mmCIF file with all atom_site columns, C-alpha atoms in Angstrom:
data_model
loop_
_atom_site.group_PDB
_atom_site.id
_atom_site.type_symbol
_atom_site.label_atom_id
_atom_site.label_alt_id
_atom_site.label_comp_id
_atom_site.label_asym_id
_atom_site.label_entity_id
_atom_site.label_seq_id
_atom_site.pdbx_PDB_ins_code
_atom_site.Cartn_x
_atom_site.Cartn_y
_atom_site.Cartn_z
_atom_site.occupancy
_atom_site.B_iso_or_equiv
_atom_site.pdbx_formal_charge
_atom_site.auth_seq_id
_atom_site.auth_comp_id
_atom_site.auth_asym_id
_atom_site.auth_atom_id
_atom_site.pdbx_PDB_model_num
ATOM 1  C CA . MET A 1 1  ? 102.218 95.573  93.301  1.00 0.00 ? 1  MET A CA 1
ATOM 2  C CA . ARG A 1 2  ? 101.689 97.803  96.286  1.00 0.00 ? 2  ARG A CA 1
ATOM 3  C CA . ALA A 1 3  ? 100.863 96.360  99.730  1.00 0.00 ? 3  ALA A CA 1
ATOM 4  C CA . MET A 1 4  ? 100.001 97.643  103.131 1.00 0.00 ? 4  MET A CA 1
ATOM 5  C CA . LEU A 1 5  ? 100.265 95.926  106.518 1.00 0.00 ? 5  LEU A CA 1
ATOM 6  C CA . ILE A 1 6  ? 99.106  97.192  109.817 1.00 0.00 ? 6  ILE A CA 1
ATOM 7  C CA . LEU A 1 7  ? 100.754 95.888  113.102 1.00 0.00 ? 7  LEU A CA 1
ATOM 8  C CA . TYR A 1 8  ? 99.596  96.663  116.573 1.00 0.00 ? 8  TYR A CA 1
ATOM 9  C CA . VAL A 1 9  ? 102.556 97.106  118.862 1.00 0.00 ? 9  VAL A CA 1
ATOM 10 C CA . PRO A 1 10 ? 102.497 97.752  122.587 1.00 0.00 ? 10 PRO A CA 1
ATOM 11 C CA . ASP A 1 11 ? 103.245 101.400 123.237 1.00 0.00 ? 11 ASP A CA 1
ATOM 12 C CA . GLU A 1 12 ? 106.202 100.526 125.570 1.00 0.00 ? 12 GLU A CA 1
ATOM 13 C CA . GLU A 1 13 ? 107.854 98.579  122.701 1.00 0.00 ? 13 GLU A CA 1
ATOM 14 C CA . VAL A 1 14 ? 107.596 101.257 119.971 1.00 0.00 ? 14 VAL A CA 1
ATOM 15 C CA . GLY A 1 15 ? 111.011 102.577 120.945 1.00 0.00 ? 15 GLY A CA 1
ATOM 16 C CA . ALA A 1 16 ? 112.597 99.255  119.708 1.00 0.00 ? 16 ALA A CA 1
ATOM 17 C CA . ILE A 1 17 ? 111.225 100.107 116.200 1.00 0.00 ? 17 ILE A CA 1
ATOM 18 C CA . LEU A 1 18 ? 112.195 103.791 116.339 1.00 0.00 ? 18 LEU A CA 1
ATOM 19 C CA . GLY A 1 19 ? 115.751 103.325 117.717 1.00 0.00 ? 19 GLY A CA 1
ATOM 20 C CA . ARG A 1 20 ? 117.983 106.127 118.905 1.00 0.00 ? 20 ARG A CA 1
ATOM 21 C CA . LYS A 1 21 ? 116.968 109.351 117.185 1.00 0.00 ? 21 LYS A CA 1
ATOM 22 C CA . GLY A 1 22 ? 114.742 107.316 114.784 1.00 0.00 ? 22 GLY A CA 1
ATOM 23 C CA . GLN A 1 23 ? 117.744 105.530 113.247 1.00 0.00 ? 23 GLN A CA 1
ATOM 24 C CA . SER A 1 24 ? 116.300 102.056 113.347 1.00 0.00 ? 24 SER A CA 1
ATOM 25 C CA . LEU A 1 25 ? 113.017 103.206 111.753 1.00 0.00 ? 25 LEU A CA 1
ATOM 26 C CA . THR A 1 26 ? 115.094 104.935 108.997 1.00 0.00 ? 26 THR A CA 1
ATOM 27 C CA . ASP A 1 27 ? 117.232 101.804 108.429 1.00 0.00 ? 27 ASP A CA 1
ATOM 28 C CA . ILE A 1 28 ? 114.194 99.588  108.068 1.00 0.00 ? 28 ILE A CA 1
ATOM 29 C CA . GLN A 1 29 ? 112.472 101.999 105.642 1.00 0.00 ? 29 GLN A CA 1
ATOM 30 C CA . GLN A 1 30 ? 115.645 102.385 103.515 1.00 0.00 ? 30 GLN A CA 1
ATOM 31 C CA . SER A 1 31 ? 116.527 98.662  103.478 1.00 0.00 ? 31 SER A CA 1
ATOM 32 C CA . ALA A 1 32 ? 113.037 97.444  102.650 1.00 0.00 ? 32 ALA A CA 1
ATOM 33 C CA . ARG A 1 33 ? 112.077 100.504 100.503 1.00 0.00 ? 33 ARG A CA 1
ATOM 34 C CA . VAL A 1 34 ? 108.828 101.014 102.375 1.00 0.00 ? 34 VAL A CA 1
ATOM 35 C CA . VAL A 1 35 ? 107.135 103.817 104.266 1.00 0.00 ? 35 VAL A CA 1
ATOM 36 C CA . ILE A 1 36 ? 106.379 103.128 107.896 1.00 0.00 ? 36 ILE A CA 1
ATOM 37 C CA . LYS A 1 37 ? 104.053 105.336 109.995 1.00 0.00 ? 37 LYS A CA 1
ATOM 38 C CA . ILE A 1 38 ? 103.534 104.888 113.717 1.00 0.00 ? 38 ILE A CA 1
ATOM 39 C CA . SER A 1 39 ? 100.410 106.419 115.208 1.00 0.00 ? 39 SER A CA 1
ATOM 40 C CA . ASP A 1 40 ? 100.737 109.173 117.845 1.00 0.00 ? 40 ASP A CA 1
ATOM 41 C CA . ARG A 1 41 ? 100.008 108.332 121.464 1.00 0.00 ? 41 ARG A CA 1
ATOM 42 C CA . SER A 1 42 ? 97.295  110.906 121.400 1.00 0.00 ? 42 SER A CA 1
ATOM 43 C CA . LYS A 1 43 ? 95.479  108.763 118.789 1.00 0.00 ? 43 LYS A CA 1
ATOM 44 C CA . MET A 1 44 ? 95.628  105.549 120.730 1.00 0.00 ? 44 MET A CA 1
ATOM 45 C CA . ASP A 1 45 ? 92.389  103.809 121.504 1.00 0.00 ? 45 ASP A CA 1
ATOM 46 C CA . PRO A 1 46 ? 91.885  104.438 125.322 1.00 0.00 ? 46 PRO A CA 1
ATOM 47 C CA . THR A 1 47 ? 90.905  100.762 125.845 1.00 0.00 ? 47 THR A CA 1
ATOM 48 C CA . THR A 1 48 ? 94.283  99.511  124.737 1.00 0.00 ? 48 THR A CA 1
ATOM 49 C CA . SER A 1 49 ? 97.964  100.275 125.078 1.00 0.00 ? 49 SER A CA 1
ATOM 50 C CA . GLU A 1 50 ? 98.884  99.490  121.512 1.00 0.00 ? 50 GLU A CA 1
ATOM 51 C CA . ARG A 1 51 ? 99.896  101.759 118.719 1.00 0.00 ? 51 ARG A CA 1
ATOM 52 C CA . GLU A 1 52 ? 99.296  101.214 115.031 1.00 0.00 ? 52 GLU A CA 1
ATOM 53 C CA . VAL A 1 53 ? 102.356 100.721 112.876 1.00 0.00 ? 53 VAL A CA 1
ATOM 54 C CA . SER A 1 54 ? 101.566 100.787 109.135 1.00 0.00 ? 54 SER A CA 1
ATOM 55 C CA . ILE A 1 55 ? 103.971 99.575  106.516 1.00 0.00 ? 55 ILE A CA 1
ATOM 56 C CA . ALA A 1 56 ? 103.384 100.435 102.840 1.00 0.00 ? 56 ALA A CA 1
ATOM 57 C CA . GLY A 1 57 ? 105.383 99.512  99.717  1.00 0.00 ? 57 GLY A CA 1
ATOM 58 C CA . ALA A 1 58 ? 106.019 96.657  97.415  1.00 0.00 ? 58 ALA A CA 1
ATOM 59 C CA . PHE A 1 59 ? 104.842 93.296  98.765  1.00 0.00 ? 59 PHE A CA 1
ATOM 60 C CA . GLY A 1 60 ? 108.380 91.902  99.221  1.00 0.00 ? 60 GLY A CA 1
ATOM 61 C CA . GLY A 1 61 ? 109.511 95.068  100.966 1.00 0.00 ? 61 GLY A CA 1
ATOM 62 C CA . VAL A 1 62 ? 106.549 95.032  103.314 1.00 0.00 ? 62 VAL A CA 1
ATOM 63 C CA . LYS A 1 63 ? 107.297 91.382  104.252 1.00 0.00 ? 63 LYS A CA 1
ATOM 64 C CA . LEU A 1 64 ? 110.978 92.328  104.851 1.00 0.00 ? 64 LEU A CA 1
ATOM 65 C CA . ALA A 1 65 ? 110.090 95.269  106.973 1.00 0.00 ? 65 ALA A CA 1
ATOM 66 C CA . GLU A 1 66 ? 107.720 93.114  109.018 1.00 0.00 ? 66 GLU A CA 1
ATOM 67 C CA . ALA A 1 67 ? 110.473 90.616  109.635 1.00 0.00 ? 67 ALA A CA 1
ATOM 68 C CA . MET A 1 68 ? 112.953 93.350  110.626 1.00 0.00 ? 68 MET A CA 1
ATOM 69 C CA . ILE A 1 69 ? 110.402 94.878  113.004 1.00 0.00 ? 69 ILE A CA 1
ATOM 70 C CA . GLY A 1 70 ? 109.735 91.425  114.498 1.00 0.00 ? 70 GLY A CA 1
ATOM 71 C CA . GLU A 1 71 ? 113.446 90.888  114.993 1.00 0.00 ? 71 GLU A CA 1
ATOM 72 C CA . ARG A 1 72 ? 113.887 94.302  116.765 1.00 0.00 ? 72 ARG A CA 1
ATOM 73 C CA . LEU A 1 73 ? 110.949 93.565  119.028 1.00 0.00 ? 73 LEU A CA 1
ATOM 74 C CA . GLY A 1 74 ? 112.329 90.139  119.821 1.00 0.00 ? 74 GLY A CA 1
ATOM 75 C CA . MET A 1 75 ? 115.718 91.573  120.767 1.00 0.00 ? 75 MET A CA 1
ATOM 76 C CA . ALA A 1 76 ? 114.107 94.204  122.912 1.00 0.00 ? 76 ALA A CA 1
ATOM 77 C CA . ARG A 1 77 ? 111.969 91.627  124.685 1.00 0.00 ? 77 ARG A CA 1
ATOM 78 C CA . ALA A 1 78 ? 115.040 89.427  125.311 1.00 0.00 ? 78 ALA A CA 1
ATOM 79 C CA . ARG A 1 79 ? 116.891 92.456  126.785 1.00 0.00 ? 79 ARG A CA 1
ATOM 80 C CA . ASN A 1 80 ? 113.921 93.067  129.077 1.00 0.00 ? 80 ASN A CA 1
ATOM 81 C CA . HIS A 1 81 ? 113.766 89.356  130.002 1.00 0.00 ? 81 HIS A CA 1
ATOM 82 C CA . ARG A 1 82 ? 110.180 89.153  129.031 1.00 0.00 ? 82 ARG A CA 1
ATOM 83 C CA . GLU A 1 83 ? 108.376 86.336  127.224 1.00 0.00 ? 83 GLU A CA 1
ATOM 84 C CA . PRO A 1 84 ? 107.987 87.245  123.520 1.00 0.00 ? 84 PRO A CA 1
ATOM 85 C CA . ALA A 1 85 ? 104.355 87.937  122.694 1.00 0.00 ? 85 ALA A CA 1
ATOM 86 C CA . ASP A 1 86 ? 103.035 87.779  119.178 1.00 0.00 ? 86 ASP A CA 1
ATOM 87 C CA . PHE A 1 87 ? 102.128 91.127  117.701 1.00 0.00 ? 87 PHE A CA 1
ATOM 88 C CA . GLU A 1 88 ? 98.887  91.293  115.716 1.00 0.00 ? 88 GLU A CA 1
ATOM 89 C CA . ALA A 1 89 ? 98.866  91.956  112.108 1.00 0.00 ? 89 ALA A CA 1
#
């Protein structure tokens, strides 16, 4: 069964998902066997600073990718000494 999940991630935190040279994004996609697309800054809603992150694949893979993304965002927030904020699904 195919599934799709859309997350809204603050623009300044997208780098935590991408990683250096896109390696974190590639690792997540390969580990979870999903396709992840991150919207371009040019397509952001001007009333928000969030970017759309879509995850598509088998249900279990999508849930795994969501958890991996959440973990990376949490680590990035801890490094920045900021309070973790929930991302919207």
